[in-house]
Coordinates of C-alpha atoms in Angstrom, one line a residue:
Chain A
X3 CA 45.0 -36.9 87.0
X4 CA 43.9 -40.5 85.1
X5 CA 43.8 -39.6 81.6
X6 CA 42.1 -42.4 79.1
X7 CA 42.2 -42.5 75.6
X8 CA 40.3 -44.9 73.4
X9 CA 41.5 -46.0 69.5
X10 CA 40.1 -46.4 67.5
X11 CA 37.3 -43.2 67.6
X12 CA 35.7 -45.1 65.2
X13 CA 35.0 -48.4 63.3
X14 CA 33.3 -50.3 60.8
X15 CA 33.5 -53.8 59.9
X16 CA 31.3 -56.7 58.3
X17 CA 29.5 -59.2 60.0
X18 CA 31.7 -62.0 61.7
X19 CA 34.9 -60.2 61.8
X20 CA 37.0 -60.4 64.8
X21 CA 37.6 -57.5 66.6
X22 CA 40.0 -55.2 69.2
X23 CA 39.3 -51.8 70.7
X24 CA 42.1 -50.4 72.7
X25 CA 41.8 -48.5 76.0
X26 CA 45.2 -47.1 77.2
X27 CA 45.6 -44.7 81.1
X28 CA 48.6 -42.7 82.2
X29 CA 48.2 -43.4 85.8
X30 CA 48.5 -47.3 86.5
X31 CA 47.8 -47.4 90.3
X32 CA 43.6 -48.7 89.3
X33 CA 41.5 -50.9 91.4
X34 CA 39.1 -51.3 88.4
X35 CA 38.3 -51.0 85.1
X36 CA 35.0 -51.1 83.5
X37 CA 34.6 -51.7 79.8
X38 CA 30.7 -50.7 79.0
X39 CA 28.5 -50.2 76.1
X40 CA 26.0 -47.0 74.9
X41 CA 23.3 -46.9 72.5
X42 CA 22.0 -44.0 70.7
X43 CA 19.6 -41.9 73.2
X44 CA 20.2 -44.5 76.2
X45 CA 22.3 -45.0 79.4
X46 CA 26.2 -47.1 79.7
X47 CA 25.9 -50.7 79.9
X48 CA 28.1 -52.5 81.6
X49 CA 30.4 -55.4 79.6
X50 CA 32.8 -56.4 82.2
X51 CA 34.6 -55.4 85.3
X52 CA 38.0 -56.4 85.6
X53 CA 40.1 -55.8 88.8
X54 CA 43.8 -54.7 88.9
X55 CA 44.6 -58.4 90.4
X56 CA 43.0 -59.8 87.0
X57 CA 44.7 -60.1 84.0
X58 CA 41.2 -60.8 82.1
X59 CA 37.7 -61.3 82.2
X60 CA 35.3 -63.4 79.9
X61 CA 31.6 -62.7 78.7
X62 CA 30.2 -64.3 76.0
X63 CA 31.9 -63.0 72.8
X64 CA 33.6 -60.8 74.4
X65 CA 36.9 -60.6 76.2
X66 CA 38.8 -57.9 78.1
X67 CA 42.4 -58.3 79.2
X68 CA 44.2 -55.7 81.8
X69 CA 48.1 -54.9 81.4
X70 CA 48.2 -52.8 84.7
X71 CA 52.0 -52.4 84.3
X72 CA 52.0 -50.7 80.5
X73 CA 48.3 -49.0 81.2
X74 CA 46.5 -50.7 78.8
X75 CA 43.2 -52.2 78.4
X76 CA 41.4 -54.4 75.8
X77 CA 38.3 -55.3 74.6
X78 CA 38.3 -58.7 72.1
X79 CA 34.8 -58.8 70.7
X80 CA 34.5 -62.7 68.4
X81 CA 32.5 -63.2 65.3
X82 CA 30.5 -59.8 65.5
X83 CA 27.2 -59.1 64.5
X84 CA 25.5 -56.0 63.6
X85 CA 23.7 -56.1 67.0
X86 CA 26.7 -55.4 68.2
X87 CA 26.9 -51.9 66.7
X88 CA 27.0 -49.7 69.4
X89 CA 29.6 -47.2 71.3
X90 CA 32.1 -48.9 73.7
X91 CA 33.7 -46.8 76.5
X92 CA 36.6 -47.6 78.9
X93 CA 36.4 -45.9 82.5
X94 CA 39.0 -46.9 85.5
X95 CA 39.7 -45.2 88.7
X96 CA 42.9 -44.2 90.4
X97 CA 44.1 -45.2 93.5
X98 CA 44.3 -42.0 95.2
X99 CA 40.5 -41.4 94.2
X100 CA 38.1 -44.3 94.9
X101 CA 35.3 -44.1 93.3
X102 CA 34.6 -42.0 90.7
X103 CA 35.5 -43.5 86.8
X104 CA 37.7 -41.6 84.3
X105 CA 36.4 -42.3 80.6
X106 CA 37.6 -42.3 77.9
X107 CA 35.7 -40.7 74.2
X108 CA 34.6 -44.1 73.1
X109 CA 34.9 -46.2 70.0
X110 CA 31.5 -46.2 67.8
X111 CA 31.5 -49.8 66.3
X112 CA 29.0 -50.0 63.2
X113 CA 28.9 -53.7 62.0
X114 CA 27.1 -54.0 58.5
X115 CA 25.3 -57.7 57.3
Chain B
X18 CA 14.0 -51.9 91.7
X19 CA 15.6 -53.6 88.8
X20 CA 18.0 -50.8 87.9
X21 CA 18.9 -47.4 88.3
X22 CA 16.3 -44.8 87.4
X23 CA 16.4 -41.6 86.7
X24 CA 13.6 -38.5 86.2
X25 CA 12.5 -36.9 83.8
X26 CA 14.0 -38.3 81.3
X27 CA 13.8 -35.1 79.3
X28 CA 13.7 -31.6 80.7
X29 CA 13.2 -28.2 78.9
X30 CA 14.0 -24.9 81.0
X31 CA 14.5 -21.4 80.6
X32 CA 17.9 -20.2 80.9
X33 CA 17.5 -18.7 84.7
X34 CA 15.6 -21.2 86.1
X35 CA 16.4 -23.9 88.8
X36 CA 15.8 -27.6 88.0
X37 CA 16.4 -30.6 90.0
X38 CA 17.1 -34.2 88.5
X39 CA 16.4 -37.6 90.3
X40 CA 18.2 -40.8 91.3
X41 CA 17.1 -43.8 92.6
X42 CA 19.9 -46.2 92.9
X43 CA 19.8 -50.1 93.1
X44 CA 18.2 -51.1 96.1
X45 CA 20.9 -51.7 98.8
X46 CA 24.1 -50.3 96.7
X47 CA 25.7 -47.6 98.9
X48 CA 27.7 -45.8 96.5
X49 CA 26.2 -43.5 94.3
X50 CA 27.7 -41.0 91.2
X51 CA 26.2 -38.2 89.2
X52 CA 28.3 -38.1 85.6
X53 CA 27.7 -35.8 82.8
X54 CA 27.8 -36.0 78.8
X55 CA 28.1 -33.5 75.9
X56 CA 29.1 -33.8 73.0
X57 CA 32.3 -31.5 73.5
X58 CA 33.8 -33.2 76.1
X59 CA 32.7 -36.5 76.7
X60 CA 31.7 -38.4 80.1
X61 CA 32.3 -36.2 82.9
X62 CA 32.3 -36.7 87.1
X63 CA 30.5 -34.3 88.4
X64 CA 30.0 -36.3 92.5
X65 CA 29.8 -39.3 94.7
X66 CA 28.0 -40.3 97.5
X67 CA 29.2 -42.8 100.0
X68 CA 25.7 -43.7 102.0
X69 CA 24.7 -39.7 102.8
X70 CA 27.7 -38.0 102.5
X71 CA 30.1 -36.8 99.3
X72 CA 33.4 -37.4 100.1
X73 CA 34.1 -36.3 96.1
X74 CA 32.3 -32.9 95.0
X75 CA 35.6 -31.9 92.8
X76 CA 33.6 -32.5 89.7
X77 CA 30.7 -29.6 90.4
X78 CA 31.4 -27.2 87.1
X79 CA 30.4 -24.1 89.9
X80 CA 28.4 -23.3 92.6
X81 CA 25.1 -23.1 91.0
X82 CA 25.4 -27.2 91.2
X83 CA 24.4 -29.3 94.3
X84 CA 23.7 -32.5 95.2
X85 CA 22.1 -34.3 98.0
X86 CA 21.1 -38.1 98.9
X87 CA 18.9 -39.3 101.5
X88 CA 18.2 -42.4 103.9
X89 CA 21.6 -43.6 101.9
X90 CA 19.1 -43.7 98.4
X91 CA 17.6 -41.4 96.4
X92 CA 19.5 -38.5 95.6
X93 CA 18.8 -35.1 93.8
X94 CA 21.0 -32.6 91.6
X95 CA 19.6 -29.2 91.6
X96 CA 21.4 -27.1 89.2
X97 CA 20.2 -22.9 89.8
X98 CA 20.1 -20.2 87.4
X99 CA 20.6 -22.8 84.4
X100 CA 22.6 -21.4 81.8
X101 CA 23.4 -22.8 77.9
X102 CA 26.2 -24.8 78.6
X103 CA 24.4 -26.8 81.2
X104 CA 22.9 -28.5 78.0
X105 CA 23.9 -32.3 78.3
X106 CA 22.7 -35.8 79.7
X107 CA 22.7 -36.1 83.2
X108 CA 24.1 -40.0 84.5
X109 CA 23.3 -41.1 87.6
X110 CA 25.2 -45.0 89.0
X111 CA 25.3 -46.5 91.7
X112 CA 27.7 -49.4 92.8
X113 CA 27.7 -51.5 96.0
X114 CA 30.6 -49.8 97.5
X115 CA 33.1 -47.2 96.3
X116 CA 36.1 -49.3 97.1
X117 CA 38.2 -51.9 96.0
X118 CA 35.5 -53.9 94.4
X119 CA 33.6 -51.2 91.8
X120 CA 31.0 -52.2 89.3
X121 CA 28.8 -49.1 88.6
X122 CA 25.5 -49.4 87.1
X123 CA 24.3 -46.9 84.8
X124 CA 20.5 -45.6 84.8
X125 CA 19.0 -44.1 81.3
X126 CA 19.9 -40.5 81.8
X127 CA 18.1 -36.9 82.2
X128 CA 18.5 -35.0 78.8
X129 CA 18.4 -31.4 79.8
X130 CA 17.7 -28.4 77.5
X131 CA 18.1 -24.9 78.4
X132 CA 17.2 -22.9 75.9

C-alpha cells in the first residue's frame, strides 16, 4: 500500500514569504506525482505533474522537486500572496497500480496582507 | 468540453434511496477515476476506467456501489440503499491514459447528503 503524508497540516504566513510544503510516500516505485490545489466548496486543481525520471518541475512561483530514492516530494511556492491561500494536496501512484492516485490530508495555506 | 463536469452538483436523499452521480470527462481522455472526500478520512479511490472497462474496483466501500462508463465517456456511479456514511463529495478525473504518463484532471464535485 502507498501511504502519503503531508507536513505541515497547516500554515500561515504573511504576504511575500517564501514557502515549503512537504509530501513524503513509503512505497518509492511511482510513475507520477501530482501536486494540486483545492478551494473551499470546489474541485483539485492541478499545479504540476512531475514524473519519476524528473527531478523537478517549474510553474510560475511555484516549484516542485521529486527525490524518488528517499520518498519525498516538495512544493517551493516564491513571494506568496494571499491569493495563494488555499489547500495543497500531494497524490502519486505505485508501480504495481497504475492509475489510481494515493493522497495525502493536505496542507491548508492561509497567507494574510 | 473545457473540463471535467460533474452532476448535480448537490444531492439531498433519503437514507434508503438509490442515487446515481454523473461524469463527463475531457473530450478524448481515456482514463477516467471516481475519488471520494470526507472530512474523516480524506481523498479516497473509490474506481478507474480504462476506455469501458475497470480494471481497478478495489476502492468500492461495498456492494451497494457501482460504476459504469460508456462509448469510452461518460460514466455513472449509482450508489443503492444510501446510508449516513455515504455523506461526502463525490470526484470524478479523467487523464489521457492511466499509464506511465498521468496528469488527472479534476471536475467540481457531487456533494451528497443523505439524511
Amino acid at each position: 500500500k502507498q501511504e502519503v503524508t503531508q507536513i505541515p497540516a497547516a500554515l500561515s504566513v504573511p504576504e511575500g514569504e517564501n514557502l515549503v510544503l512537504n509530501c513524503s510516500f513509503t512505497d518509492s516505485a511511482i510513475y507520477n506525482l501530482q501536486w494540486f490545489r483545492q478551494d473551499p466548496g470546489k474541485g483539485l486543481t492541478s499545479l504540476l505533474l512531475i514524473q519519476s525520471s524528473q527531478r523537478e518541475q517549474t510553474s510560475g512561483r511555484l516549484n516542485a522537486s521529486l527525490d524518488k530514492s528517499s520518498g519525498r516530494s516538495t512544493l517551493y511556492i516564491a513571494a506568496s500572496q494571499p491569493g495563494d491561500s488555499a489547500t495543497y494536496l500531494c497524490g502519486c501512484d505505485r508501480g504495481s497500480t497504475l492509475g489510481r492516485l494515493y493522497f495525502g490530508r493536505g496542507t491548508q495555506l492561509t497567507v494574510w496582507p | 468540453g473545457a473540463g471535467v463536469s460533474q452532476s448535480p452538483s448537490n444531492k439531498v436523499t433519503e437514507k434508503g434511496k438509490d442515487v446515481e452521480l454523473r461524469c463527463d470527462p475531457i473530450s478524448g481522455h481515456t482514463a477516467l477515476y471516481w475519488y471520494r472526500q470526507s472530512l474523516g478520512q480524506g481523498l479516497e479511490f473509490l474506481i478507474y476506467f480504462q476506455g469501458n472497462s475497470a480494471p481497478d474496483k478495489s476502492g468500492l466501500p461495498s456492494d451497494r456501489f457501482s460504476a459504469e462508463r460508456t462509448g469510452g465517456s461518460v460514466s455513472t456511479l449509482t450508489i443503492q440503499r444510501t446510508q449516513q456514511e455515504d455523506s461526502a463529495v463525490y470526484l470524478c478525473a479523467s487523464s489521457w491514459t492511466s499509464g506511465a504518463y498521468n496528469e488527472q484532471f479534476f471536475g467540481p464535485g457531487t456533494r451528497l447528503t443523505v439524511l
